[in-house]
Short mmCIF file of C-alpha atoms in Angstrom, two decimals:
data_model
loop_
_atom_site.label_atom_id
_atom_site.label_comp_id
_atom_site.label_asym_id
_atom_site.label_seq_id
_atom_site.Cartn_x
_atom_site.Cartn_y
_atom_site.Cartn_z
CA MET A 14 -69.24 5.91 50.30
CA SER A 15 -66.99 6.52 47.04
CA VAL A 16 -66.83 8.96 43.87
CA GLY A 17 -65.33 8.06 40.46
CA VAL A 18 -64.73 10.02 37.19
CA GLY A 19 -65.35 8.42 33.57
CA ARG A 20 -67.06 9.39 29.67
CA PHE A 21 -70.70 8.35 30.27
CA SER A 22 -71.99 9.51 27.48
CA GLU A 23 -71.43 11.05 24.39
CA ASP A 24 -72.41 14.60 25.84
CA GLY A 25 -70.00 15.08 28.46
CA ASP A 26 -65.46 14.15 28.67
CA ALA A 27 -66.12 13.42 32.62
CA ASP A 28 -69.05 13.14 35.15
CA VAL A 29 -68.44 11.82 38.29
CA VAL A 30 -70.05 9.38 39.30
CA VAL A 31 -70.71 9.76 43.32
CA LEU A 32 -71.62 5.95 45.31
CA THR A 33 -74.21 7.10 48.05
CA ARG A 34 -74.54 4.77 51.38
CA SER A 35 -78.26 5.89 52.48
CA PRO A 36 -80.61 6.70 50.57
CA ALA A 37 -78.18 3.24 48.00
CA ARG A 38 -78.07 5.41 45.45
CA LEU A 39 -75.59 5.94 42.51
CA SER A 40 -76.01 9.87 41.21
CA VAL A 41 -73.52 10.79 37.72
CA PHE A 42 -72.85 14.29 37.86
CA ARG A 43 -71.80 17.13 35.24
CA PHE A 44 -70.19 20.75 35.29
CA ASP A 45 -71.82 23.42 33.55
CA GLY A 46 -69.46 25.64 33.89
CA ALA A 47 -70.65 26.80 37.05
CA ALA A 48 -71.58 23.87 39.05
CA PHE A 49 -71.52 20.63 39.18
CA GLN A 50 -75.38 19.46 37.64
CA GLY A 51 -76.75 15.40 38.81
CA VAL A 52 -77.79 13.97 34.90
CA ASP A 53 -79.07 10.26 36.45
CA GLU A 54 -80.02 8.51 39.05
CA VAL A 55 -80.66 4.96 40.23
CA ALA A 56 -81.09 3.46 43.10
CA ILE A 57 -79.39 0.62 43.82
CA GLY A 58 -78.60 -2.38 46.57
CA VAL A 59 -78.44 -2.01 50.83
CA GLU A 60 -75.11 -1.50 52.20
CA PRO A 61 -73.16 0.01 48.96
CA MET A 62 -69.48 -0.51 49.33
CA ASP A 63 -67.11 1.01 46.29
CA LEU A 64 -66.87 1.56 43.00
CA ALA A 65 -64.95 1.02 40.06
CA VAL A 66 -64.55 3.11 36.64
CA GLY A 67 -63.17 1.90 33.30
CA SER A 68 -63.89 0.19 30.45
CA LEU A 69 -65.73 -3.15 30.57
CA ASP A 70 -66.99 -3.60 27.20
CA ASP A 71 -66.22 -3.01 23.62
CA ASP A 72 -67.90 0.60 23.12
CA ASP A 73 -66.59 4.22 23.27
CA PHE A 74 -67.73 4.58 27.31
CA ASP A 75 -67.12 3.71 30.28
CA ASP A 76 -69.11 1.35 32.91
CA VAL A 77 -68.93 1.61 36.87
CA VAL A 78 -69.17 -1.55 38.50
CA VAL A 79 -70.44 -1.18 42.37
CA VAL A 80 -70.08 -3.34 44.90
CA ASP A 81 -72.56 -3.93 48.32
CA GLY A 82 -72.38 -5.70 51.29
CA GLY A 83 -76.22 -5.22 51.67
CA ASP A 84 -77.57 -9.45 52.96
CA PRO A 85 -74.01 -10.61 54.96
CA SER A 86 -74.50 -14.38 53.31
CA GLN A 87 -75.29 -12.39 49.92
CA GLY A 88 -73.33 -9.31 49.09
CA ALA A 89 -73.60 -8.36 45.66
CA VAL A 90 -71.46 -6.88 42.55
CA THR A 91 -73.26 -5.29 39.74
CA LEU A 92 -71.80 -3.47 36.49
CA PHE A 93 -73.63 -0.55 35.42
CA TRP A 94 -73.38 0.59 31.71
CA GLY A 95 -72.39 3.72 30.27
CA ALA A 96 -74.00 4.03 27.27
CA SER A 97 -74.21 6.94 24.46
CA GLY A 98 -77.74 7.91 25.49
CA GLY A 99 -75.71 8.08 29.72
CA LEU A 100 -75.21 5.27 32.39
CA PHE A 101 -78.63 3.58 32.81
CA ASP A 102 -79.87 3.62 30.16
CA ASP A 103 -79.17 0.58 29.83
CA ASP A 104 -80.03 -1.84 31.57
CA SER A 105 -77.26 -2.84 34.91
CA THR A 106 -76.22 -7.28 34.96
CA SER A 107 -75.79 -7.93 38.47
CA PHE A 108 -73.51 -11.35 39.40
CA ASP A 109 -75.41 -13.17 41.46
CA GLU A 110 -73.51 -15.93 43.64
CA PRO A 111 -72.49 -15.69 46.96
CA LEU A 112 -69.57 -12.95 47.31
CA PRO A 113 -69.90 -12.09 51.00
CA PHE A 114 -68.92 -8.69 52.77
CA PRO A 115 -67.49 -7.08 49.76
CA HIS A 116 -65.13 -4.08 50.15
CA SER A 117 -63.33 -2.65 47.13
CA VAL A 118 -62.87 -2.80 44.38
CA ASP A 119 -60.68 -1.54 41.33
CA ILE A 120 -60.92 -2.27 37.08
CA GLY A 121 -57.50 -3.25 34.76
CA GLN A 122 -55.69 -6.21 32.62
CA MET A 123 -54.26 -8.80 35.33
CA LEU A 124 -54.72 -11.24 32.59
CA GLY A 125 -52.71 -11.18 29.14
CA ASN A 126 -55.83 -11.00 27.52
CA SER A 127 -57.90 -9.21 25.91
CA THR A 128 -60.78 -10.28 28.20
CA PRO A 129 -61.40 -6.71 30.74
CA GLN A 130 -61.49 -7.26 34.16
CA PHE A 131 -62.11 -6.48 37.52
CA VAL A 132 -60.82 -7.62 41.21
CA VAL A 133 -62.77 -7.07 44.43
CA SER A 134 -61.43 -7.86 48.12
CA SER A 135 -64.20 -9.02 49.89
CA GLY A 136 -64.37 -9.73 53.66
CA THR A 137 -63.86 -13.03 54.14
CA ALA A 138 -62.00 -16.31 54.77
CA ALA A 139 -62.48 -17.88 51.01
CA ASN A 140 -62.85 -15.31 49.23
CA ALA A 141 -61.42 -12.73 49.86
CA THR A 142 -59.96 -11.03 46.93
CA ALA A 143 -61.84 -12.44 43.27
CA LEU A 144 -61.11 -11.58 39.70
CA PHE A 145 -63.64 -10.78 37.76
CA SER A 146 -63.75 -11.50 33.69
CA VAL A 147 -66.27 -9.61 31.76
CA THR A 148 -67.26 -11.17 28.53
CA ASP A 149 -70.73 -10.20 26.22
CA ARG A 150 -71.39 -7.98 29.92
CA GLN A 151 -71.27 -10.85 32.07
CA PRO A 152 -69.08 -11.23 34.87
CA MET A 153 -67.64 -14.14 35.28
CA ARG A 154 -65.97 -14.89 38.75
CA SER A 155 -62.27 -16.00 36.97
CA LEU A 156 -59.86 -16.27 40.51
CA THR A 157 -59.97 -16.13 44.06
CA HIS A 158 -56.70 -15.53 46.27
CA PRO A 159 -57.65 -16.84 50.07
CA SER A 160 -57.39 -15.05 53.11
CA VAL A 161 -56.09 -11.57 52.67
CA SER A 162 -57.59 -9.44 55.19
CA ALA A 163 -60.89 -9.27 57.64
CA SER A 164 -61.94 -5.88 55.89
CA PRO A 165 -59.87 -5.14 52.77
CA TRP A 166 -61.25 -1.47 52.32
CA ASP A 167 -58.78 -0.67 49.11
CA THR A 168 -57.93 -2.75 46.00
CA VAL A 169 -56.19 -0.82 43.75
CA LEU A 170 -54.49 -2.04 40.38
CA VAL A 171 -50.97 -0.43 39.59
CA GLN A 172 -47.92 -1.45 36.77
CA LEU A 173 -45.10 -2.73 39.40
CA ASN A 174 -42.81 -5.13 37.27
CA GLY A 175 -42.13 -1.78 34.46
CA ASP A 176 -45.01 -3.74 31.64
CA ASP A 177 -48.51 -4.88 31.97
CA PRO A 178 -50.09 -7.02 33.22
CA LEU A 179 -50.81 -5.00 36.04
CA GLU A 180 -50.03 -6.13 39.71
CA ALA A 181 -52.76 -5.91 42.52
CA LEU A 182 -52.05 -4.52 46.26
CA VAL A 183 -54.81 -5.19 48.37
CA ALA A 184 -54.59 -3.28 51.92
CA GLY A 185 -55.56 -5.48 54.09
CA SER A 186 -57.29 -3.18 56.95
CA ASN A 187 -57.58 -3.00 61.49
CA ASP A 188 -57.47 -6.78 61.01
CA ALA A 189 -55.65 -6.89 64.43
CA GLY A 190 -57.82 -5.18 66.24
CA LEU A 191 -60.80 -7.28 65.34
CA ASP A 192 -59.78 -10.79 64.68
CA GLN A 193 -55.58 -10.89 64.32
CA ASP A 194 -55.93 -15.36 64.97
CA SER A 195 -58.45 -15.48 61.80
CA PHE A 196 -56.28 -13.67 58.83
CA PRO A 197 -52.63 -14.49 59.73
CA GLY A 198 -51.61 -12.26 57.19
CA GLY A 199 -53.85 -9.52 58.51
CA ASP A 200 -52.67 -5.37 58.74
CA ARG A 201 -50.44 -5.73 55.61
CA VAL A 202 -51.08 -4.45 52.27
CA HIS A 203 -50.44 -7.32 49.65
CA VAL A 204 -49.73 -7.72 46.16
CA LEU A 205 -50.99 -10.20 44.35
CA SER A 206 -49.88 -10.66 40.45
CA ALA A 207 -52.16 -13.68 38.47
CA SER A 208 -52.25 -15.84 35.30
CA VAL A 209 -54.98 -18.18 33.42
CA ALA A 210 -52.07 -21.10 34.83
CA ASP A 211 -51.21 -20.42 38.17
CA GLY A 212 -54.55 -18.18 39.30
CA ILE A 213 -54.07 -15.65 41.73
CA SER A 214 -50.51 -15.93 43.63
CA PRO A 215 -48.89 -13.83 46.24
CA LEU A 216 -45.68 -12.21 45.44
CA GLN A 217 -44.79 -10.50 48.75
CA VAL A 218 -47.10 -8.87 51.43
CA LEU A 219 -45.74 -6.13 53.00
CA ASP A 220 -44.86 -4.19 56.21
CA ALA A 221 -46.00 -1.67 56.87
CA ALA A 222 -48.10 1.48 57.83
CA HIS A 223 -50.26 0.24 60.48
CA SER A 224 -53.89 -0.97 60.14
CA PRO A 225 -52.71 -0.09 56.18
CA PHE A 226 -56.58 1.57 54.65
CA GLY A 227 -54.92 3.35 51.89
CA VAL A 228 -51.95 2.12 48.89
CA ASP A 229 -51.14 3.30 46.05
CA ALA A 230 -48.06 3.21 43.56
CA GLY A 231 -45.87 5.63 41.08
CA ASP A 232 -42.36 6.33 40.41
CA LEU A 233 -41.38 9.06 42.82
CA ASP A 234 -38.23 9.02 42.06
CA GLY A 235 -37.92 9.25 38.12
CA ASP A 236 -35.70 5.76 38.20
CA LYS A 237 -39.23 4.55 36.11
CA ILE A 238 -39.39 1.93 39.18
CA PRO A 239 -43.02 1.89 40.82
CA GLU A 240 -43.09 2.52 44.51
CA VAL A 241 -46.29 1.67 46.64
CA VAL A 242 -47.27 4.51 49.39
CA VAL A 243 -49.75 3.04 52.55
CA VAL A 244 -51.37 4.52 54.57
CA GLY A 245 -52.80 3.48 57.71
CA LYS A 246 -55.17 4.85 60.81
CA ASN A 247 -53.02 2.51 63.85
CA ILE A 248 -55.60 1.53 65.76
CA ASP A 249 -54.77 -0.44 68.90
CA MET A 250 -55.93 -3.79 69.76
CA GLN A 251 -58.32 -4.48 70.41
CA ALA A 252 -59.81 -2.00 68.52
CA ALA A 253 -61.75 0.81 71.14
CA VAL A 254 -64.05 1.91 68.23
CA PRO A 255 -64.43 -0.77 65.23
CA GLU A 256 -61.67 0.76 62.22
CA LYS A 257 -61.36 4.15 64.51
CA SER A 258 -57.87 5.19 66.80
CA ASP A 259 -57.40 8.39 68.20
CA ASN A 260 -53.48 7.02 68.11
CA PRO A 261 -50.88 9.85 64.80
CA SER A 262 -51.26 7.26 61.75
CA GLU A 263 -48.06 6.38 59.70
CA ILE A 264 -46.87 6.19 55.86
CA SER A 265 -45.07 4.80 54.38
CA ILE A 266 -42.35 4.84 51.46
CA CYS A 267 -41.89 1.14 50.17
CA SER A 268 -38.77 1.13 47.47
CA ARG A 269 -36.67 -1.18 45.67
CA ASP A 270 -32.88 -1.07 43.39
CA SER A 271 -34.24 -3.04 40.22
CA PHE A 272 -37.26 -4.62 39.71
CA ARG A 273 -36.26 -8.26 40.63
CA ASP A 274 -35.96 -7.16 44.35
CA GLU A 275 -38.54 -7.01 46.80
CA LEU A 276 -40.00 -4.11 48.32
CA VAL A 277 -38.56 -2.82 51.37
CA CYS A 278 -40.39 -0.50 54.04
CA ASP A 279 -39.62 3.25 55.02
CA THR A 280 -42.51 3.69 57.05
CA TRP A 281 -43.48 7.35 59.48
CA GLU A 282 -45.60 8.99 61.98
CA PRO A 283 -45.96 12.63 60.53
CA GLY A 284 -46.82 13.97 63.93
CA PRO A 285 -50.02 14.18 66.16
CA ALA A 286 -52.23 15.98 64.73
CA HIS A 287 -52.43 13.32 61.74
CA ILE A 288 -55.44 11.21 62.95
CA GLY A 289 -57.40 9.14 60.49
CA TYR A 290 -55.34 8.27 57.79
CA ASN A 291 -58.41 6.65 55.35
CA ASN A 292 -56.86 6.29 52.23
CA ILE A 293 -54.42 8.02 49.27
CA ARG A 294 -53.87 8.50 45.28
CA LEU A 295 -51.02 9.84 44.04
CA ALA A 296 -50.88 12.26 40.94
CA ASP A 297 -49.23 15.30 39.62
CA LEU A 298 -51.34 17.72 40.55
CA ASN A 299 -49.06 21.13 39.45
CA CYS A 300 -47.90 19.41 36.38
CA ASP A 301 -44.40 20.06 37.73
CA GLY A 302 -43.65 16.22 36.14
CA HIS A 303 -43.47 14.40 39.76
CA LEU A 304 -46.51 12.90 41.24
CA ASP A 305 -47.79 14.60 44.49
CA ALA A 306 -49.43 12.34 47.07
CA VAL A 307 -53.69 12.91 48.18
CA ILE A 308 -54.77 11.38 51.50
CA GLY A 309 -57.88 11.48 52.99
CA THR A 310 -59.19 11.13 56.87
CA SER A 311 -61.76 9.61 58.64
CA GLY A 312 -60.13 11.63 61.57
CA GLY A 313 -60.45 9.99 65.00
CA THR A 314 -62.31 8.37 67.65
CA ALA A 315 -65.09 11.69 67.93
CA GLY A 316 -66.43 10.78 64.78
CA GLY A 317 -66.92 14.09 63.26
CA ASP A 318 -63.68 15.23 62.17
CA GLY A 319 -61.57 14.74 59.14
CA ALA A 320 -59.40 16.74 56.25
CA ILE A 321 -58.54 16.32 53.14
CA LEU A 322 -54.41 16.17 53.08
CA VAL A 323 -51.40 17.20 50.26
CA ALA A 324 -47.72 16.28 50.38
CA GLU A 325 -46.19 17.90 46.72
CA GLY A 326 -43.69 16.11 45.48
CA PRO A 327 -41.02 14.35 44.98
CA LEU A 328 -41.82 12.33 47.23
CA VAL A 329 -38.86 11.54 49.64
CA SER A 330 -39.50 9.49 53.64
CA GLY A 331 -40.74 11.49 56.01
CA PHE A 332 -42.76 13.21 53.94
CA VAL A 333 -45.11 15.45 55.98
CA PRO A 334 -49.18 16.68 54.56
CA VAL A 335 -50.76 19.93 54.74
CA VAL A 336 -53.96 20.22 55.06
CA LEU A 337 -55.52 21.34 51.87
CA GLY A 338 -59.91 21.14 54.26
CA GLU A 339 -61.38 20.69 56.58
CA THR A 340 -64.15 18.32 55.26
CA GLY A 341 -65.18 16.67 57.78
CA PRO A 342 -65.16 12.49 57.60
CA LEU A 343 -64.06 10.61 54.66
CA GLY A 344 -65.02 7.37 52.24
CA ASN A 345 -63.77 5.03 50.77
CA LYS A 346 -62.06 6.92 47.74
CA ILE A 347 -61.50 9.41 46.10
CA ALA A 348 -61.12 10.60 42.23
CA ILE A 349 -58.25 12.76 40.91
CA ALA A 350 -59.07 13.88 37.52
CA ASP A 351 -59.89 17.64 35.32
CA VAL A 352 -63.86 17.76 36.31
CA THR A 353 -63.85 21.16 35.72
CA ASN A 354 -62.51 21.08 32.09
CA ASP A 355 -59.22 23.94 32.66
CA GLY A 356 -56.75 21.43 31.64
CA ALA A 357 -56.30 20.77 35.04
CA PRO A 358 -56.25 18.52 37.84
CA ASP A 359 -59.08 18.33 40.72
CA ILE A 360 -59.73 16.04 43.81
CA VAL A 361 -63.04 14.65 43.94
CA VAL A 362 -63.30 14.14 47.80
CA PRO A 363 -66.60 11.90 49.28
CA ARG A 364 -67.39 13.74 52.73
CA TYR A 365 -69.07 10.74 54.73
CA GLY A 366 -70.12 12.70 57.09
CA THR A 367 -71.49 11.44 60.68
CA GLU A 368 -73.50 7.67 60.24
CA GLY A 369 -76.90 8.20 60.33
CA MET A 370 -77.16 12.24 59.36
CA ALA A 371 -78.13 13.81 56.48
CA GLN A 372 -74.17 15.20 56.31
CA GLY A 373 -72.75 13.97 53.47
CA VAL A 374 -71.52 15.68 50.79
CA VAL A 375 -68.85 15.66 47.74
CA ARG A 376 -66.06 18.41 47.25
CA VAL A 377 -64.09 18.75 44.21
CA TYR A 378 -60.59 20.52 44.48
CA SER A 379 -59.48 22.78 41.86
CA PHE A 380 -56.16 23.79 41.11
CA GLU A 381 -55.54 26.95 38.45
CA GLU A 382 -52.28 27.49 38.28
CA GLN A 383 -50.18 25.89 36.05
CA PRO A 384 -46.13 26.40 35.50
CA GLU A 385 -43.99 28.09 33.34
#
C-alpha cells in the first residue's frame, strides 16, 4: 500500500519500511550494496491504508505511524517506535478510540510548540482531519476539522507561508463519484492551518485537478514562494468503477505572487494516454537545483495497468511527464530518498498489483548520473 524511508536503528541510515495490505504487515528492508534484505517484520491490523515516517519522541531514530481501516466503526492508529535495536524492539502504541475510515497520514509540526504531531485524514463528515499530539509516546487527538472528503487519499504537511509551523494539504479524491452531497467541499484540495487557540482552520479550498488523489508543494520557480501541484484521476459522476476512470488525468499548478495572495490553479490534461494519476511527490532528482515531479498511476478501469512517471524541472504549467517504468497499479504513497547509499535520490515505488492476487512488489529506481 505505502512505503517510507527512515533511520530506525543504529545499523543503518536509510531503511525502507513497507506497509502491505494482504497479508497485513509492516516490514523493514535494508540495501546491502547489491540487493534489499528484509531485516524486520510485524503483523498488523486488518485493512492497512497508509503510513508516515518521522520523529515522534526524543531519541535519535525515526518512528512510523500506520492507519488501518479495519472495522468501519473503529479504525486504528498505531505508532511503531524506532530504537537502537530496530523498529519493532519496543512495544507499539495504539490510539484506541474510534476513528472511522482513516485514509492518509503525515508527520510534522503544525503547532508552534515542541510536542511532536501527526495528522490523520478520515473519510467521515464527523471527523475528516485530526491532529494528534504525542507526549511520552502516547498519542492524543488534540484538534479536528470536519467534512473534508469521503476518501482523502493524500495528506501532506508542507511549509506554504515562509516559515514554521507547517500547513496541511488534504486531497479530497473522488467524492463527486461517490456521494457529493454528503461532502460539499469534496473533490477539492483543502489547505489547513492549526493553532492551539483556534483549532484547525481552513485557509483555502483549491479548485484544482478533478478527483484529486495526490498533492505536494515546493518552490518551482525560485521565488521562495511555494507552489502546490495536484494530480487527479478525472472520475465521472457517478463513478462506474469506484475510484477508477478511463478519462485522461489532470495536473494543476497552483501559484501566487505573494504570501498574502490566494493560490490560483492552472489545470491541464497531459494527454489521452495519461490515465489514473493517484499520487505525486516533488524532489530534485538530478541535483540541478530544480524540483522534479514523480507521479504514480493506478491505470484505468481495466485494472492491470499503471506506471511511474517523471517530469524534469523547472516545472511550468502544461508540463507532460514521461514514463519511467511500467509497474502495474501503484499503492497509496511513494517515497524519494537515497536508499542505495550512492549519494543520489532513489524513487521507492509500492506496486499494489491486482486485488486478491499475489502480485505486490516494491521497486526502487536509482539515478546514478550526477551533474558536473
